Short mmCIF file of C-alpha atoms in Angstrom, two decimals:
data_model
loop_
_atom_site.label_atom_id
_atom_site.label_comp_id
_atom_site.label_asym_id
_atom_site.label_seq_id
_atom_site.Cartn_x
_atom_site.Cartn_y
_atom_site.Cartn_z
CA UNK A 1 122.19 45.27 44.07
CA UNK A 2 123.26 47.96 41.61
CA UNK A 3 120.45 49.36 39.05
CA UNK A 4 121.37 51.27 36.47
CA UNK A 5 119.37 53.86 34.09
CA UNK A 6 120.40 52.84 30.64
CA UNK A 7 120.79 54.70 27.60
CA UNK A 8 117.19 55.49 26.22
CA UNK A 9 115.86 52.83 27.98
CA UNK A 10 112.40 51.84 27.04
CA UNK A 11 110.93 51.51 30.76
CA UNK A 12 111.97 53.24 33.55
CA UNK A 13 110.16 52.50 36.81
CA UNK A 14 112.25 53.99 39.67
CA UNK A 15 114.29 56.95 39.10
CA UNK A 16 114.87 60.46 40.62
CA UNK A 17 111.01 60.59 40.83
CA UNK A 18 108.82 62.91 39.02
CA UNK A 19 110.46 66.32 39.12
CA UNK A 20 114.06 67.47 38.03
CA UNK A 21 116.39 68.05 40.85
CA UNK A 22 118.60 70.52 41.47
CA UNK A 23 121.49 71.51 43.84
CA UNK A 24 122.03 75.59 44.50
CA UNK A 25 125.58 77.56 43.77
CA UNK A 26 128.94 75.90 43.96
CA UNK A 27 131.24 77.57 45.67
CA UNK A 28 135.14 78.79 45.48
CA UNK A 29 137.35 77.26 47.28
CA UNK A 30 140.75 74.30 46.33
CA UNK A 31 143.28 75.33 43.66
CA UNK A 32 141.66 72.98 41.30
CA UNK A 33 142.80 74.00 37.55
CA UNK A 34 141.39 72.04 34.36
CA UNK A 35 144.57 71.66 32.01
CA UNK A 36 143.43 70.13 28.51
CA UNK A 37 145.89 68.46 26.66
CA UNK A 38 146.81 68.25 22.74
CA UNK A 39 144.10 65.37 22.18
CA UNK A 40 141.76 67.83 23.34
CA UNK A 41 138.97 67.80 20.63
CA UNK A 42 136.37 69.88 22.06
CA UNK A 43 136.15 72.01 25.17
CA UNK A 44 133.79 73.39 27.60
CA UNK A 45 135.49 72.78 30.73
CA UNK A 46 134.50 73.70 34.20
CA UNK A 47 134.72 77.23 35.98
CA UNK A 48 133.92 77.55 39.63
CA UNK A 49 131.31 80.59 40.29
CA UNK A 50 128.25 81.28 41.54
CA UNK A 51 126.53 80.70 38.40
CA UNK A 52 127.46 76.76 38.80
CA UNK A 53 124.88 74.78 39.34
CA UNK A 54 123.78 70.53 39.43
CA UNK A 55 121.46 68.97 38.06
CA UNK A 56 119.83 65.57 38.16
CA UNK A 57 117.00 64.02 35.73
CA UNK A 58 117.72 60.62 34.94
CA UNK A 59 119.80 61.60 31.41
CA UNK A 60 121.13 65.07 30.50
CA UNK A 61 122.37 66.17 27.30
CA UNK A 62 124.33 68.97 25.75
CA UNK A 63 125.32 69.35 21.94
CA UNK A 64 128.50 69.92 20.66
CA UNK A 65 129.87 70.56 17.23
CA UNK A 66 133.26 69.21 15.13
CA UNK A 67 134.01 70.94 12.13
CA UNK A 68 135.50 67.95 11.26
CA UNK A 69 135.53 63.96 11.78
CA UNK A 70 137.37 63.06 15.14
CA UNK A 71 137.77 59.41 17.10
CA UNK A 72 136.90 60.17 20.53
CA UNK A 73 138.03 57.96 22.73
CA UNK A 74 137.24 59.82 26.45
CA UNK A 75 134.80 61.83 27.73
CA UNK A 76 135.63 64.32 30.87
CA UNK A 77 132.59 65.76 33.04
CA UNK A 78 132.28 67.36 36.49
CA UNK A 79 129.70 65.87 38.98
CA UNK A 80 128.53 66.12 42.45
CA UNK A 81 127.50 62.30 43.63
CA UNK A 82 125.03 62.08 46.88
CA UNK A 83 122.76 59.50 48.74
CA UNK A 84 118.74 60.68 48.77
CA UNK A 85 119.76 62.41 52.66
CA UNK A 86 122.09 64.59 50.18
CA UNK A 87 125.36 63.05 51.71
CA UNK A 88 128.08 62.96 50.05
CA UNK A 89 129.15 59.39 47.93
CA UNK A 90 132.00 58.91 45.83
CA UNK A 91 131.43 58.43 42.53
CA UNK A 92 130.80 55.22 40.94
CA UNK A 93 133.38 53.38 38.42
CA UNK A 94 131.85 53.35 35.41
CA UNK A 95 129.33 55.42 33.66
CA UNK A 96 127.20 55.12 30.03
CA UNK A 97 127.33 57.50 27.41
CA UNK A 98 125.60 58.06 24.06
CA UNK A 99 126.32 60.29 20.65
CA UNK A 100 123.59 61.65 19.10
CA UNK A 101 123.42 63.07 15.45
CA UNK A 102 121.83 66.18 15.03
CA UNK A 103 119.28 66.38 12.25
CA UNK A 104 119.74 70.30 11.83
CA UNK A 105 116.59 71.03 14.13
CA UNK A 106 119.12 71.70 17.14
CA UNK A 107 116.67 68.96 18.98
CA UNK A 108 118.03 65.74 20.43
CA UNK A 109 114.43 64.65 20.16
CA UNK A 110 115.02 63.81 16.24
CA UNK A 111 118.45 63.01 16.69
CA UNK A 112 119.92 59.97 15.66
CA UNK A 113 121.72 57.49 17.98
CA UNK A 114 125.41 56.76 16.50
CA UNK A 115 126.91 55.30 19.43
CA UNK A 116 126.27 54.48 23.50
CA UNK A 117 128.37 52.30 25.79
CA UNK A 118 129.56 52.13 29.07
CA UNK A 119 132.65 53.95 30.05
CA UNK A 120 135.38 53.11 33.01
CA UNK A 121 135.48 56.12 35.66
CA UNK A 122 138.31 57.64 37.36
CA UNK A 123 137.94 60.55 39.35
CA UNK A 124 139.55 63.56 41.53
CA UNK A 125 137.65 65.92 44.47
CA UNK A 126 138.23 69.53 42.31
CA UNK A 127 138.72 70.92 46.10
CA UNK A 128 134.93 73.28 44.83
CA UNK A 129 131.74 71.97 46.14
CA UNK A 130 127.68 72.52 45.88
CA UNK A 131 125.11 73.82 48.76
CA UNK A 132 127.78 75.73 51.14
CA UNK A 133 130.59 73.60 50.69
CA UNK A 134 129.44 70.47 51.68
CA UNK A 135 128.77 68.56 48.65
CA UNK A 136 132.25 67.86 46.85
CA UNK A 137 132.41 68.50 42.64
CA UNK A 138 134.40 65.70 40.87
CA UNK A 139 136.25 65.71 37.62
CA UNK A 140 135.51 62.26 36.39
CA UNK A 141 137.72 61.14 33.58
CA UNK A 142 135.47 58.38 31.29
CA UNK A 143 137.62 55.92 28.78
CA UNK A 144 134.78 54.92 26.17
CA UNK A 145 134.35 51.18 25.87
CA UNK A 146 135.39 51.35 21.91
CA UNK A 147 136.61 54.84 19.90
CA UNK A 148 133.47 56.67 18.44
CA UNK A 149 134.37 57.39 15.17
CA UNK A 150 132.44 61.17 14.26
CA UNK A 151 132.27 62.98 10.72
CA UNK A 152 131.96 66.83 10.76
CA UNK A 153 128.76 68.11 12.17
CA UNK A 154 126.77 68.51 15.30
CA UNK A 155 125.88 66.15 17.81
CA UNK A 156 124.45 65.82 21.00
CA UNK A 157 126.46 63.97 24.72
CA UNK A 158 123.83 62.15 26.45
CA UNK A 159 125.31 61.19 30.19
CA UNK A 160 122.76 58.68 32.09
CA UNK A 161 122.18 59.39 35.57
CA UNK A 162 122.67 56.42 38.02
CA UNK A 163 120.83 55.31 41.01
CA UNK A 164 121.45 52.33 43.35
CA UNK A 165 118.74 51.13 45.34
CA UNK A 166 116.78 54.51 45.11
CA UNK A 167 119.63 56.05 47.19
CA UNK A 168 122.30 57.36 45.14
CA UNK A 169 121.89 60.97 43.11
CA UNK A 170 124.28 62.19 40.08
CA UNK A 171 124.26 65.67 39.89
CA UNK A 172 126.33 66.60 36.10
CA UNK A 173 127.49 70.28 36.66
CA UNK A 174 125.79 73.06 34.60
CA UNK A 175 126.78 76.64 33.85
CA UNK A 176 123.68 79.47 34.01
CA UNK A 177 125.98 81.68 32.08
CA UNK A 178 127.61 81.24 28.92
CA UNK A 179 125.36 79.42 26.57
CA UNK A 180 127.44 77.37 23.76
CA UNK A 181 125.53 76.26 21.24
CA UNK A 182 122.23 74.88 22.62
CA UNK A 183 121.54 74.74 26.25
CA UNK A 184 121.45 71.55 27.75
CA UNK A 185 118.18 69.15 27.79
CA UNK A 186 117.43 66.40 30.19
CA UNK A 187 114.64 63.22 30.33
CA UNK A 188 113.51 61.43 33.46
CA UNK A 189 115.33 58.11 32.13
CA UNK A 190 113.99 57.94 28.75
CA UNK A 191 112.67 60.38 25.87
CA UNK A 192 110.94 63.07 25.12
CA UNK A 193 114.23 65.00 25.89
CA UNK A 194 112.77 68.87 27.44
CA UNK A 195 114.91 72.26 27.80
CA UNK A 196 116.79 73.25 30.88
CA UNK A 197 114.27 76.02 30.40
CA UNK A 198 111.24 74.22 30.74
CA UNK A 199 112.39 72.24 33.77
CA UNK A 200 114.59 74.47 35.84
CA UNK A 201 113.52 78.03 34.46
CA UNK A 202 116.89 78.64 33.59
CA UNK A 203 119.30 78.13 30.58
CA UNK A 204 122.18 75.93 31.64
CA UNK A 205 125.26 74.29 29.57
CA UNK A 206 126.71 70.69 31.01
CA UNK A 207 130.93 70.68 31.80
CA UNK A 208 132.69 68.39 29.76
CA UNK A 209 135.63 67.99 27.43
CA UNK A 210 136.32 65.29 24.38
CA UNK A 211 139.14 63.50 24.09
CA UNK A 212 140.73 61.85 20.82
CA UNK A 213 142.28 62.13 17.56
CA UNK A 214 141.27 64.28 14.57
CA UNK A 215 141.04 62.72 11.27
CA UNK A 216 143.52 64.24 8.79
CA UNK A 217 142.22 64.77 5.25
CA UNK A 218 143.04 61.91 3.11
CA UNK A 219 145.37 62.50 -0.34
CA UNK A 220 142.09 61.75 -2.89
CA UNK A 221 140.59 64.84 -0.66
CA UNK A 222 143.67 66.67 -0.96
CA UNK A 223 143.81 66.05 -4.71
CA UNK A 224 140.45 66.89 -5.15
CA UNK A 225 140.75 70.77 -3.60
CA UNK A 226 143.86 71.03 -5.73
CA UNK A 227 142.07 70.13 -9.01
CA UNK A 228 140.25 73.59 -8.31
CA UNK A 229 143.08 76.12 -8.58
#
């Protein structure tokens, strides 16, 4: 039977156990090449180098910003997917996400939920893998179950990690080098949320792009910045 960690769930009794996990440097290999698109709304897409890393912690989060509002309507990450004997597994068809609204304290601790759901996966081997080649990296392509509809601001991507039966490990690809914004936080299935510092030692950014359509200005807006010359 399937179990799955939900979004800020309230009680979490089996899960990754008591200490973050990681998996060691990716490396190169495959002719994999990320091409974003014109719905593209916000991007930090995955490089292959030795400063690639995964990570698994029952949720992760990274925080993004829109300057201003966008519908997103699909969410793309990379991910490694293995069994607890760190086999490979093929990644599972659906997976939950939540937005969180930054308060201006750059913490998704006080951040406020806007939106979580479950999303359909579909998915493609990248050709790269983790730990010496063995452990394939996955671009995993998630259609939201209804459009999030986003003002201007920053907010926070929280990706739930999945397990089935205690033997199945999600591993969302980080980057050690270039820190956007804030680095990445993670929770053992439900808050507090803690640094990739405090766990890991080590400043890390998730891999994933947004999908959607900006919102245009409206005419009263329009009108309104006119009025002022």
């Amino acid at each position: 039977m399937k179990k799955l960690l939900l979004v800020l769930a309230i009680c979490v009794t089996v899960a990754f156990g008591v200490q973050p996990h990681e998996i060691g440097n990716s490396t190169n290999g495959g002719s994999y090449n990320a091409e974003p698109t014109d719905d593209l709304i916000f991007a930090q897409t995955y490089i292959n180098d030795d400063f690639t890393h995964g990570w698994a912690y029952g949720q992760e989060c990274d925080d993004f910003e829109l300057i201003g509002g966008a519908i997103i309507d699909k969410v793309v990450i990379w991910a490694c997917t293995v069994d607890l004997a760190m086999s490979p597994m093929p990644p599972l068809d659906f997976c939950d996400f939540a937005f969180l609204q930054d308060d201006g304290s750059k913490d998704p601790n006080s951040a406020t939920t806007v939106w979580k759901g479950t999303s359909t996966v579909t998915y493609i081997d990248t050709g790269d893998a983790f730990s010496g080649g063995t452990l394939p990296i996955y671009e995993l392509t998630c259609t939201l179950s209804s459009p999030v509809n986003l003002t201007g601001g920053r907010y926070w991507l929280v990706v739930t990690q999945y397990y089935e039966d205690d033997d199945y490990r999600f591993y969302s690809c980080t980057h050690y080098v270039t820190i956007i914004l804030e680095e990445s936080w993670a929770n053992n299935g439900e808050p507090p949320w803690e640094t990739g510092e405090s766990l890991w030692g080590t400043q890390a950014n998730m891999f994933f792009d947004l999908y959607g359509t900006p919102l245009a200005l409206d005419n009263s807006t329009w009108g309104n910045i006119k009025s002022v010359f």
